[in-house]
């Protein structure tokens, strides 16, 4: 007799989410994989083809600004060409569901692709910045990287080199964003860690901080992350499959769909 396959997450996770006053989420490159954006450390990931040491740090940028600007322009074109997927949209729906009940919600992403905002997430902090913004390394003026340039792109105000607003290896995360993410992790009743290998700190420490502070921590990932053994529940599956099913399980027959459509259930 073929047993119907249940959801990959426990009733406990659904119950804990239903009871939660405060929900926080950390996402990594895995949530954008189903939109067609390559991750970093999967077999077909970016770091398999390029060396981060050559591209994602200030020294590499100063040594070869045209190469680094070109690599980020390539990645920007790629993300502008793709759409948020069901996983991004499910987290935006989860935010609406939690806040509609008077709860607190925060999504902290390591991703720089802008897809969470395009999917409708509002309570969002970008821990590693954004590909979609650029600034001058000398006067910090916002710059337009789409301008055509022969050789390295420079600031129209002061002539300094233009760099993407992303956090490079060895650089500090945006202080306010990380403080918000830390506080949300410390206060969360439920913490979801989605699509991250959890190897890059301090972001990777957020689910552990949540667990230590008493949150129920669930990891959504097709393969175990570096912190898999230290979470409350490992949900084996992709963001695009698991998250919509989890949000649907919360809403039951009408709730979440009613919320999503913005109308009533009548
Ligand atoms: N759904 C959920 N998770 C997925 C999916 C998917 N469809 N596809 C892959 N994954 C998982 C992989 O199993 C892996 O654990 O996503 C994770 C991606 O890990 P990384 O490529 O290391 O990306 P991330 O964790 O975001 O990297 C963190 O490292 O290079 C820096 O600044 C960069 O923000 C990045 C940081």
PDB file of C-alpha atoms and ligand atoms in Angstrom:
ATOM      1  CA  UNK A   1       0.000   0.000   0.000  1.00  0.00           C
ATOM      2  CA  UNK A   2       1.588   3.314  -1.067  1.00  0.00           C
ATOM      3  CA  UNK A   3       1.886   5.457   2.062  1.00  0.00           C
ATOM      4  CA  UNK A   4       1.084   9.127   1.324  1.00  0.00           C
ATOM      5  CA  UNK A   5       4.262  11.119   1.976  1.00  0.00           C
ATOM      6  CA  UNK A   6       3.653  13.668   4.754  1.00  0.00           C
ATOM      7  CA  UNK A   7       5.258  17.118   4.915  1.00  0.00           C
ATOM      8  CA  UNK A   8       9.020  17.058   5.676  1.00  0.00           C
ATOM      9  CA  UNK A   9       8.461  19.081   8.866  1.00  0.00           C
ATOM     10  CA  UNK A  10       7.005  18.054  12.243  1.00  0.00           C
ATOM     11  CA  UNK A  11       3.660  18.960  13.796  1.00  0.00           C
ATOM     12  CA  UNK A  12       5.787  20.485  16.561  1.00  0.00           C
ATOM     13  CA  UNK A  13       7.193  23.073  14.180  1.00  0.00           C
ATOM     14  CA  UNK A  14       3.689  23.996  12.964  1.00  0.00           C
ATOM     15  CA  UNK A  15       2.401  24.202  16.543  1.00  0.00           C
ATOM     16  CA  UNK A  16       5.383  26.263  17.712  1.00  0.00           C
ATOM     17  CA  UNK A  17       4.842  28.690  14.818  1.00  0.00           C
ATOM     18  CA  UNK A  18       1.123  28.923  15.585  1.00  0.00           C
ATOM     19  CA  UNK A  19       1.944  29.747  19.241  1.00  0.00           C
ATOM     20  CA  UNK A  20       4.850  32.097  18.455  1.00  0.00           C
ATOM     21  CA  UNK A  21       4.721  35.809  19.303  1.00  0.00           C
ATOM     22  CA  UNK A  22       8.126  36.376  17.713  1.00  0.00           C
ATOM     23  CA  UNK A  23       9.438  34.665  14.562  1.00  0.00           C
ATOM     24  CA  UNK A  24      12.848  35.303  12.976  1.00  0.00           C
ATOM     25  CA  UNK A  25      14.431  33.896   9.841  1.00  0.00           C
ATOM     26  CA  UNK A  26      17.944  33.735   8.405  1.00  0.00           C
ATOM     27  CA  UNK A  27      18.342  32.994   4.700  1.00  0.00           C
ATOM     28  CA  UNK A  28      21.325  32.187   2.527  1.00  0.00           C
ATOM     29  CA  UNK A  29      21.986  31.620  -1.151  1.00  0.00           C
ATOM     30  CA  UNK A  30      19.971  28.382  -1.127  1.00  0.00           C
ATOM     31  CA  UNK A  31      16.648  30.234  -1.082  1.00  0.00           C
ATOM     32  CA  UNK A  32      17.522  31.885  -4.399  1.00  0.00           C
ATOM     33  CA  UNK A  33      18.756  28.652  -6.015  1.00  0.00           C
ATOM     34  CA  UNK A  34      15.265  27.821  -7.336  1.00  0.00           C
ATOM     35  CA  UNK A  35      15.186  31.265  -8.981  1.00  0.00           C
ATOM     36  CA  UNK A  36      18.282  30.263 -10.948  1.00  0.00           C
ATOM     37  CA  UNK A  37      20.806  32.249  -8.893  1.00  0.00           C
ATOM     38  CA  UNK A  38      23.928  30.124  -8.258  1.00  0.00           C
ATOM     39  CA  UNK A  39      24.863  29.496  -4.625  1.00  0.00           C
ATOM     40  CA  UNK A  40      28.465  29.793  -3.450  1.00  0.00           C
ATOM     41  CA  UNK A  41      29.467  26.368  -2.141  1.00  0.00           C
ATOM     42  CA  UNK A  42      27.236  23.888  -3.943  1.00  0.00           C
ATOM     43  CA  UNK A  43      28.963  21.770  -6.588  1.00  0.00           C
ATOM     44  CA  UNK A  44      27.922  24.296  -9.279  1.00  0.00           C
ATOM     45  CA  UNK A  45      28.386  27.252  -6.914  1.00  0.00           C
ATOM     46  CA  UNK A  46      30.200  30.498  -7.588  1.00  0.00           C
ATOM     47  CA  UNK A  47      33.198  29.614  -5.450  1.00  0.00           C
ATOM     48  CA  UNK A  48      33.706  26.496  -7.538  1.00  0.00           C
ATOM     49  CA  UNK A  49      34.322  28.689 -10.588  1.00  0.00           C
ATOM     50  CA  UNK A  50      35.925  31.770  -9.087  1.00  0.00           C
ATOM     51  CA  UNK A  51      38.215  32.249  -6.103  1.00  0.00           C
ATOM     52  CA  UNK A  52      36.653  34.592  -3.535  1.00  0.00           C
ATOM     53  CA  UNK A  53      40.176  35.773  -2.733  1.00  0.00           C
ATOM     54  CA  UNK A  54      40.392  37.142  -6.290  1.00  0.00           C
ATOM     55  CA  UNK A  55      37.044  38.899  -6.311  1.00  0.00           C
ATOM     56  CA  UNK A  56      35.273  39.464  -2.979  1.00  0.00           C
ATOM     57  CA  UNK A  57      37.717  41.587  -0.983  1.00  0.00           C
ATOM     58  CA  UNK A  58      39.111  45.129  -0.993  1.00  0.00           C
ATOM     59  CA  UNK A  59      42.667  44.126  -1.948  1.00  0.00           C
ATOM     60  CA  UNK A  60      41.434  42.223  -5.027  1.00  0.00           C
ATOM     61  CA  UNK A  61      39.223  45.190  -5.940  1.00  0.00           C
ATOM     62  CA  UNK A  62      42.055  47.738  -5.672  1.00  0.00           C
ATOM     63  CA  UNK A  63      44.398  45.410  -7.585  1.00  0.00           C
ATOM     64  CA  UNK A  64      41.934  44.925 -10.437  1.00  0.00           C
ATOM     65  CA  UNK A  65      38.863  47.161 -10.147  1.00  0.00           C
ATOM     66  CA  UNK A  66      37.707  46.485 -13.710  1.00  0.00           C
ATOM     67  CA  UNK A  67      37.648  42.693 -13.128  1.00  0.00           C
ATOM     68  CA  UNK A  68      35.770  42.990  -9.830  1.00  0.00           C
ATOM     69  CA  UNK A  69      33.322  45.617 -11.169  1.00  0.00           C
ATOM     70  CA  UNK A  70      32.722  43.361 -14.179  1.00  0.00           C
ATOM     71  CA  UNK A  71      32.041  40.303 -11.999  1.00  0.00           C
ATOM     72  CA  UNK A  72      29.490  42.178  -9.919  1.00  0.00           C
ATOM     73  CA  UNK A  73      27.904  43.664 -13.059  1.00  0.00           C
ATOM     74  CA  UNK A  74      27.530  40.079 -14.336  1.00  0.00           C
ATOM     75  CA  UNK A  75      25.913  38.959 -11.075  1.00  0.00           C
ATOM     76  CA  UNK A  76      23.643  42.058 -11.039  1.00  0.00           C
ATOM     77  CA  UNK A  77      22.461  41.384 -14.596  1.00  0.00           C
ATOM     78  CA  UNK A  78      21.753  37.784 -13.605  1.00  0.00           C
ATOM     79  CA  UNK A  79      19.602  38.678 -10.592  1.00  0.00           C
ATOM     80  CA  UNK A  80      17.758  41.419 -12.482  1.00  0.00           C
ATOM     81  CA  UNK A  81      16.857  38.739 -15.016  1.00  0.00           C
ATOM     82  CA  UNK A  82      15.285  36.252 -12.568  1.00  0.00           C
ATOM     83  CA  UNK A  83      12.150  36.254 -10.399  1.00  0.00           C
ATOM     84  CA  UNK A  84      11.574  35.566  -6.716  1.00  0.00           C
ATOM     85  CA  UNK A  85      10.468  31.955  -6.216  1.00  0.00           C
ATOM     86  CA  UNK A  86       7.794  30.292  -4.064  1.00  0.00           C
ATOM     87  CA  UNK A  87      10.231  30.176  -1.144  1.00  0.00           C
ATOM     88  CA  UNK A  88      10.746  33.969  -1.160  1.00  0.00           C
ATOM     89  CA  UNK A  89       6.994  34.506  -1.512  1.00  0.00           C
ATOM     90  CA  UNK A  90       6.216  32.092   1.335  1.00  0.00           C
ATOM     91  CA  UNK A  91       8.463  34.067   3.712  1.00  0.00           C
ATOM     92  CA  UNK A  92       6.676  37.292   2.732  1.00  0.00           C
ATOM     93  CA  UNK A  93       3.360  35.526   3.440  1.00  0.00           C
ATOM     94  CA  UNK A  94       4.713  34.271   6.779  1.00  0.00           C
ATOM     95  CA  UNK A  95       5.666  37.847   7.706  1.00  0.00           C
ATOM     96  CA  UNK A  96       2.102  38.990   6.927  1.00  0.00           C
ATOM     97  CA  UNK A  97       0.615  36.078   8.883  1.00  0.00           C
ATOM     98  CA  UNK A  98       2.741  36.733  11.989  1.00  0.00           C
ATOM     99  CA  UNK A  99       2.299  40.529  11.967  1.00  0.00           C
ATOM    100  CA  UNK A 100      -1.456  40.304  11.228  1.00  0.00           C
ATOM    101  CA  UNK A 101      -1.745  38.470  14.585  1.00  0.00           C
ATOM    102  CA  UNK A 102       0.244  41.204  16.345  1.00  0.00           C
ATOM    103  CA  UNK A 103       3.463  39.191  16.381  1.00  0.00           C
ATOM    104  CA  UNK A 104       7.034  40.320  15.658  1.00  0.00           C
ATOM    105  CA  UNK A 105       8.831  39.126  12.544  1.00  0.00           C
ATOM    106  CA  UNK A 106      12.284  39.759  11.076  1.00  0.00           C
ATOM    107  CA  UNK A 107      13.982  38.227   8.052  1.00  0.00           C
ATOM    108  CA  UNK A 108      17.778  38.596   8.008  1.00  0.00           C
ATOM    109  CA  UNK A 109      19.286  37.621   4.687  1.00  0.00           C
ATOM    110  CA  UNK A 110      22.907  37.002   3.709  1.00  0.00           C
ATOM    111  CA  UNK A 111      21.835  37.342   0.086  1.00  0.00           C
ATOM    112  CA  UNK A 112      22.599  40.453  -1.936  1.00  0.00           C
ATOM    113  CA  UNK A 113      20.214  39.695  -4.806  1.00  0.00           C
ATOM    114  CA  UNK A 114      17.228  41.821  -3.704  1.00  0.00           C
ATOM    115  CA  UNK A 115      14.782  38.943  -4.284  1.00  0.00           C
ATOM    116  CA  UNK A 116      13.221  39.005  -0.786  1.00  0.00           C
ATOM    117  CA  UNK A 117      12.219  42.666  -1.213  1.00  0.00           C
ATOM    118  CA  UNK A 118      10.837  41.924  -4.681  1.00  0.00           C
ATOM    119  CA  UNK A 119       8.781  39.072  -3.177  1.00  0.00           C
ATOM    120  CA  UNK A 120       7.176  41.522  -0.727  1.00  0.00           C
ATOM    121  CA  UNK A 121       9.210  41.004   2.462  1.00  0.00           C
ATOM    122  CA  UNK A 122       9.254  44.287   4.420  1.00  0.00           C
ATOM    123  CA  UNK A 123      10.666  43.379   7.861  1.00  0.00           C
ATOM    124  CA  UNK A 124      13.975  42.606   6.208  1.00  0.00           C
ATOM    125  CA  UNK A 125      17.633  43.333   6.897  1.00  0.00           C
ATOM    126  CA  UNK A 126      20.395  42.680   4.351  1.00  0.00           C
ATOM    127  CA  UNK A 127      23.374  41.521   6.426  1.00  0.00           C
ATOM    128  CA  UNK A 128      25.774  41.380   3.473  1.00  0.00           C
ATOM    129  CA  UNK A 129      24.460  44.448   1.587  1.00  0.00           C
ATOM    130  CA  UNK A 130      23.061  44.536  -1.926  1.00  0.00           C
ATOM    131  CA  UNK A 131      24.332  43.987  -5.458  1.00  0.00           C
ATOM    132  CA  UNK A 132      21.752  46.513  -6.654  1.00  0.00           C
ATOM    133  CA  UNK A 133      23.448  49.500  -4.958  1.00  0.00           C
ATOM    134  CA  UNK A 134      26.956  50.948  -5.485  1.00  0.00           C
ATOM    135  CA  UNK A 135      29.005  53.733  -3.904  1.00  0.00           C
ATOM    136  CA  UNK A 136      32.278  55.594  -4.262  1.00  0.00           C
ATOM    137  CA  UNK A 137      35.088  54.213  -2.082  1.00  0.00           C
ATOM    138  CA  UNK A 138      36.371  57.749  -1.444  1.00  0.00           C
ATOM    139  CA  UNK A 139      33.356  60.005  -0.885  1.00  0.00           C
ATOM    140  CA  UNK A 140      30.736  57.236  -0.375  1.00  0.00           C
ATOM    141  CA  UNK A 141      28.368  58.954  -2.791  1.00  0.00           C
ATOM    142  CA  UNK A 142      25.818  56.572  -4.261  1.00  0.00           C
ATOM    143  CA  UNK A 143      26.939  55.645  -7.766  1.00  0.00           C
ATOM    144  CA  UNK A 144      25.270  54.324 -10.892  1.00  0.00           C
ATOM    145  CA  UNK A 145      27.167  51.202 -11.947  1.00  0.00           C
ATOM    146  CA  UNK A 146      25.104  50.881 -15.073  1.00  0.00           C
ATOM    147  CA  UNK A 147      26.950  53.857 -16.601  1.00  0.00           C
ATOM    148  CA  UNK A 148      29.137  52.722 -19.450  1.00  0.00           C
ATOM    149  CA  UNK A 149      32.824  53.013 -18.673  1.00  0.00           C
ATOM    150  CA  UNK A 150      36.053  52.328 -20.490  1.00  0.00           C
ATOM    151  CA  UNK A 151      38.191  50.808 -17.713  1.00  0.00           C
ATOM    152  CA  UNK A 152      37.256  51.119 -14.058  1.00  0.00           C
ATOM    153  CA  UNK A 153      34.061  52.962 -13.254  1.00  0.00           C
ATOM    154  CA  UNK A 154      34.747  56.109 -11.215  1.00  0.00           C
ATOM    155  CA  UNK A 155      32.614  58.451  -9.116  1.00  0.00           C
ATOM    156  CA  UNK A 156      31.121  61.397 -11.011  1.00  0.00           C
ATOM    157  CA  UNK A 157      31.449  63.562  -7.898  1.00  0.00           C
ATOM    158  CA  UNK A 158      35.083  62.975  -6.930  1.00  0.00           C
ATOM    159  CA  UNK A 159      36.635  60.510  -9.374  1.00  0.00           C
ATOM    160  CA  UNK A 160      37.032  57.744  -6.764  1.00  0.00           C
ATOM    161  CA  UNK A 161      36.549  54.092  -7.671  1.00  0.00           C
ATOM    162  CA  UNK A 162      32.955  52.753  -7.577  1.00  0.00           C
ATOM    163  CA  UNK A 163      32.262  49.509  -5.678  1.00  0.00           C
ATOM    164  CA  UNK A 164      29.127  47.437  -5.033  1.00  0.00           C
ATOM    165  CA  UNK A 165      27.359  47.835  -1.677  1.00  0.00           C
ATOM    166  CA  UNK A 166      28.232  44.280  -0.659  1.00  0.00           C
ATOM    167  CA  UNK A 167      30.152  43.203   2.448  1.00  0.00           C
ATOM    168  CA  UNK A 168      33.456  41.677   1.362  1.00  0.00           C
ATOM    169  CA  UNK A 169      35.494  39.113   3.262  1.00  0.00           C
ATOM    170  CA  UNK A 170      37.244  40.798   6.171  1.00  0.00           C
ATOM    171  CA  UNK A 171      34.769  43.701   6.248  1.00  0.00           C
ATOM    172  CA  UNK A 172      32.306  44.535   9.020  1.00  0.00           C
ATOM    173  CA  UNK A 173      28.612  43.825   8.529  1.00  0.00           C
ATOM    174  CA  UNK A 174      26.307  46.881   8.604  1.00  0.00           C
ATOM    175  CA  UNK A 175      26.085  47.502  12.359  1.00  0.00           C
ATOM    176  CA  UNK A 176      22.408  48.439  12.666  1.00  0.00           C
ATOM    177  CA  UNK A 177      21.270  45.551  10.457  1.00  0.00           C
ATOM    178  CA  UNK A 178      23.274  42.989  12.408  1.00  0.00           C
ATOM    179  CA  UNK A 179      22.150  44.397  15.769  1.00  0.00           C
ATOM    180  CA  UNK A 180      18.511  44.074  14.634  1.00  0.00           C
ATOM    181  CA  UNK A 181      19.130  40.490  13.496  1.00  0.00           C
ATOM    182  CA  UNK A 182      20.853  39.623  16.779  1.00  0.00           C
ATOM    183  CA  UNK A 183      18.011  41.041  18.863  1.00  0.00           C
ATOM    184  CA  UNK A 184      15.405  39.182  16.771  1.00  0.00           C
ATOM    185  CA  UNK A 185      17.351  35.938  17.259  1.00  0.00           C
ATOM    186  CA  UNK A 186      17.680  36.484  21.012  1.00  0.00           C
ATOM    187  CA  UNK A 187      13.925  37.105  21.403  1.00  0.00           C
ATOM    188  CA  UNK A 188      12.540  34.635  18.861  1.00  0.00           C
ATOM    189  CA  UNK A 189      10.128  31.871  19.861  1.00  0.00           C
ATOM    190  CA  UNK A 190      10.750  30.172  16.503  1.00  0.00           C
ATOM    191  CA  UNK A 191      13.834  30.650  14.297  1.00  0.00           C
ATOM    192  CA  UNK A 192      14.056  29.346  10.721  1.00  0.00           C
ATOM    193  CA  UNK A 193      17.492  28.967   9.083  1.00  0.00           C
ATOM    194  CA  UNK A 194      16.856  28.550   5.347  1.00  0.00           C
ATOM    195  CA  UNK A 195      19.299  27.742   2.534  1.00  0.00           C
ATOM    196  CA  UNK A 196      22.568  28.525   4.259  1.00  0.00           C
ATOM    197  CA  UNK A 197      25.639  26.356   4.754  1.00  0.00           C
ATOM    198  CA  UNK A 198      26.161  28.300   8.004  1.00  0.00           C
ATOM    199  CA  UNK A 199      29.935  28.493   7.529  1.00  0.00           C
ATOM    200  CA  UNK A 200      30.305  32.293   7.388  1.00  0.00           C
ATOM    201  CA  UNK A 201      30.137  34.131  10.725  1.00  0.00           C
ATOM    202  CA  UNK A 202      28.776  36.234  12.307  1.00  0.00           C
ATOM    203  CA  UNK A 203      25.561  35.482  10.327  1.00  0.00           C
ATOM    204  CA  UNK A 204      25.912  31.735  10.902  1.00  0.00           C
ATOM    205  CA  UNK A 205      25.897  32.321  14.644  1.00  0.00           C
ATOM    206  CA  UNK A 206      22.365  33.760  14.639  1.00  0.00           C
ATOM    207  CA  UNK A 207      20.474  30.422  14.684  1.00  0.00           C
ATOM    208  CA  UNK A 208      22.782  29.255  17.503  1.00  0.00           C
ATOM    209  CA  UNK A 209      22.107  32.435  19.474  1.00  0.00           C
ATOM    210  CA  UNK A 210      18.365  31.840  19.006  1.00  0.00           C
ATOM    211  CA  UNK A 211      18.669  28.219  20.192  1.00  0.00           C
ATOM    212  CA  UNK A 212      20.707  29.229  23.246  1.00  0.00           C
ATOM    213  CA  UNK A 213      18.053  31.839  24.073  1.00  0.00           C
ATOM    214  CA  UNK A 214      15.328  29.162  24.009  1.00  0.00           C
ATOM    215  CA  UNK A 215      13.910  29.383  20.472  1.00  0.00           C
ATOM    216  CA  UNK A 216      12.726  26.350  18.525  1.00  0.00           C
ATOM    217  CA  UNK A 217      15.208  26.395  15.607  1.00  0.00           C
ATOM    218  CA  UNK A 218      14.401  24.619  12.340  1.00  0.00           C
ATOM    219  CA  UNK A 219      16.814  24.401   9.420  1.00  0.00           C
ATOM    220  CA  UNK A 220      15.393  24.116   5.872  1.00  0.00           C
ATOM    221  CA  UNK A 221      18.016  22.657   3.558  1.00  0.00           C
ATOM    222  CA  UNK A 222      18.290  19.672   1.178  1.00  0.00           C
ATOM    223  CA  UNK A 223      21.582  18.813   2.871  1.00  0.00           C
ATOM    224  CA  UNK A 224      22.750  19.307   6.481  1.00  0.00           C
ATOM    225  CA  UNK A 225      24.480  22.630   7.137  1.00  0.00           C
ATOM    226  CA  UNK A 226      27.484  23.173   9.376  1.00  0.00           C
ATOM    227  CA  UNK A 227      25.151  23.700  12.351  1.00  0.00           C
ATOM    228  CA  UNK A 228      22.680  20.907  11.501  1.00  0.00           C
ATOM    229  CA  UNK A 229      23.542  18.994  14.657  1.00  0.00           C
ATOM    230  CA  UNK A 230      22.738  22.015  16.840  1.00  0.00           C
ATOM    231  CA  UNK A 231      19.241  22.942  15.652  1.00  0.00           C
ATOM    232  CA  UNK A 232      15.932  21.681  17.071  1.00  0.00           C
ATOM    233  CA  UNK A 233      14.733  20.250  13.740  1.00  0.00           C
ATOM    234  CA  UNK A 234      16.307  19.577  10.355  1.00  0.00           C
ATOM    235  CA  UNK A 235      13.733  19.919   7.567  1.00  0.00           C
ATOM    236  CA  UNK A 236      15.182  18.084   4.603  1.00  0.00           C
ATOM    237  CA  UNK A 237      13.933  19.782   1.436  1.00  0.00           C
ATOM    238  CA  UNK A 238      14.208  22.846  -0.764  1.00  0.00           C
ATOM    239  CA  UNK A 239      12.974  26.292   0.236  1.00  0.00           C
ATOM    240  CA  UNK A 240      10.623  26.421  -2.741  1.00  0.00           C
ATOM    241  CA  UNK A 241       8.890  23.206  -1.646  1.00  0.00           C
ATOM    242  CA  UNK A 242       9.064  23.349   2.169  1.00  0.00           C
ATOM    243  CA  UNK A 243       8.207  26.978   2.905  1.00  0.00           C
ATOM    244  CA  UNK A 244       4.906  27.171   0.969  1.00  0.00           C
ATOM    245  CA  UNK A 245       3.812  23.876   2.577  1.00  0.00           C
ATOM    246  CA  UNK A 246       4.768  25.179   6.037  1.00  0.00           C
ATOM    247  CA  UNK A 247       2.884  28.449   5.540  1.00  0.00           C
ATOM    248  CA  UNK A 248      -0.133  26.585   4.144  1.00  0.00           C
ATOM    249  CA  UNK A 249      -0.093  24.293   7.210  1.00  0.00           C
ATOM    250  CA  UNK A 250      -0.332  27.403   9.414  1.00  0.00           C
ATOM    251  CA  UNK A 251      -3.199  28.939   7.583  1.00  0.00           C
ATOM    252  CA  UNK A 252      -5.290  25.802   7.327  1.00  0.00           C
ATOM    253  CA  UNK A 253      -8.118  26.004   4.816  1.00  0.00           C
ATOM    254  CA  UNK A 254      -8.503  29.750   4.716  1.00  0.00           C
ATOM    255  CA  UNK A 255      -6.254  31.762   7.037  1.00  0.00           C
ATOM    256  CA  UNK A 256      -3.070  32.277   5.094  1.00  0.00           C
ATOM    257  CA  UNK A 257      -4.708  32.298   1.691  1.00  0.00           C
ATOM    258  CA  UNK A 258      -7.173  34.880   2.970  1.00  0.00           C
ATOM    259  CA  UNK A 259      -4.234  36.904   4.291  1.00  0.00           C
ATOM    260  CA  UNK A 260      -2.270  36.524   1.070  1.00  0.00           C
ATOM    261  CA  UNK A 261      -5.100  37.638  -1.175  1.00  0.00           C
ATOM    262  CA  UNK A 262      -5.541  40.582   1.172  1.00  0.00           C
ATOM    263  CA  UNK A 263      -9.300  40.000   0.893  1.00  0.00           C
ATOM    264  CA  UNK A 264     -11.565  38.159   3.348  1.00  0.00           C
ATOM    265  CA  UNK A 265     -12.443  34.471   3.175  1.00  0.00           C
ATOM    266  CA  UNK A 266     -16.071  35.147   2.335  1.00  0.00           C
TER     267      UNK A 266
HETATM  268  N1  LIG B   1      16.630  25.305  -0.922  1.00  0.00           N
HETATM  269  C1  LIG B   1      17.237  25.422   0.287  1.00  0.00           C
HETATM  270  N2  LIG B   1      18.573  25.293   0.467  1.00  0.00           N
HETATM  271  C2  LIG B   1      19.318  25.049  -0.626  1.00  0.00           C
HETATM  272  C3  LIG B   1      18.760  24.924  -1.930  1.00  0.00           C
HETATM  273  C4  LIG B   1      17.358  25.053  -2.043  1.00  0.00           C
HETATM  274  N3  LIG B   1      16.749  24.942  -3.229  1.00  0.00           N
HETATM  275  N4  LIG B   1      19.785  24.683  -2.806  1.00  0.00           N
HETATM  276  C5  LIG B   1      20.922  24.672  -2.079  1.00  0.00           C
HETATM  277  N5  LIG B   1      20.649  24.881  -0.783  1.00  0.00           N
HETATM  278  C6  LIG B   1      21.574  24.985   0.354  1.00  0.00           C
HETATM  279  C7  LIG B   1      22.860  24.215   0.210  1.00  0.00           C
HETATM  280  O1  LIG B   1      22.703  22.887   0.696  1.00  0.00           O
HETATM  281  C8  LIG B   1      23.798  25.034   1.122  1.00  0.00           C
HETATM  282  O2  LIG B   1      23.721  24.553   2.460  1.00  0.00           O
HETATM  283  O3  LIG B   1      21.949  26.349   0.440  1.00  0.00           O
HETATM  284  C9  LIG B   1      23.220  26.443   1.071  1.00  0.00           C
HETATM  285  C10 LIG B   1      24.059  27.412   0.268  1.00  0.00           C
HETATM  286  O4  LIG B   1      25.268  27.578   0.964  1.00  0.00           O
HETATM  287  P1  LIG B   1      26.339  28.629   0.411  1.00  0.00           P
HETATM  288  O5  LIG B   1      26.487  28.453  -1.053  1.00  0.00           O
HETATM  289  O6  LIG B   1      27.539  28.512   1.312  1.00  0.00           O
HETATM  290  O7  LIG B   1      25.658  30.055   0.621  1.00  0.00           O
HETATM  291  P2  LIG B   1      25.510  30.875   1.968  1.00  0.00           P
HETATM  292  O8  LIG B   1      25.324  29.972   3.123  1.00  0.00           O
HETATM  293  O9  LIG B   1      24.478  31.905   1.726  1.00  0.00           O
HETATM  294  O10 LIG B   1      26.947  31.604   2.071  1.00  0.00           O
HETATM  295  C11 LIG B   1      27.101  32.543   3.109  1.00  0.00           C
HETATM  296  O11 LIG B   1      29.231  33.180   2.161  1.00  0.00           O
HETATM  297  O12 LIG B   1      30.483  33.641   0.293  1.00  0.00           O
HETATM  298  C12 LIG B   1      29.799  34.209   1.347  1.00  0.00           C
HETATM  299  O13 LIG B   1      28.858  36.347   1.380  1.00  0.00           O
HETATM  300  C13 LIG B   1      28.667  35.065   0.847  1.00  0.00           C
HETATM  301  O14 LIG B   1      26.501  35.416   1.852  1.00  0.00           O
HETATM  302  C14 LIG B   1      27.419  34.422   1.436  1.00  0.00           C
HETATM  303  C15 LIG B   1      27.982  33.663   2.630  1.00  0.00           C
END
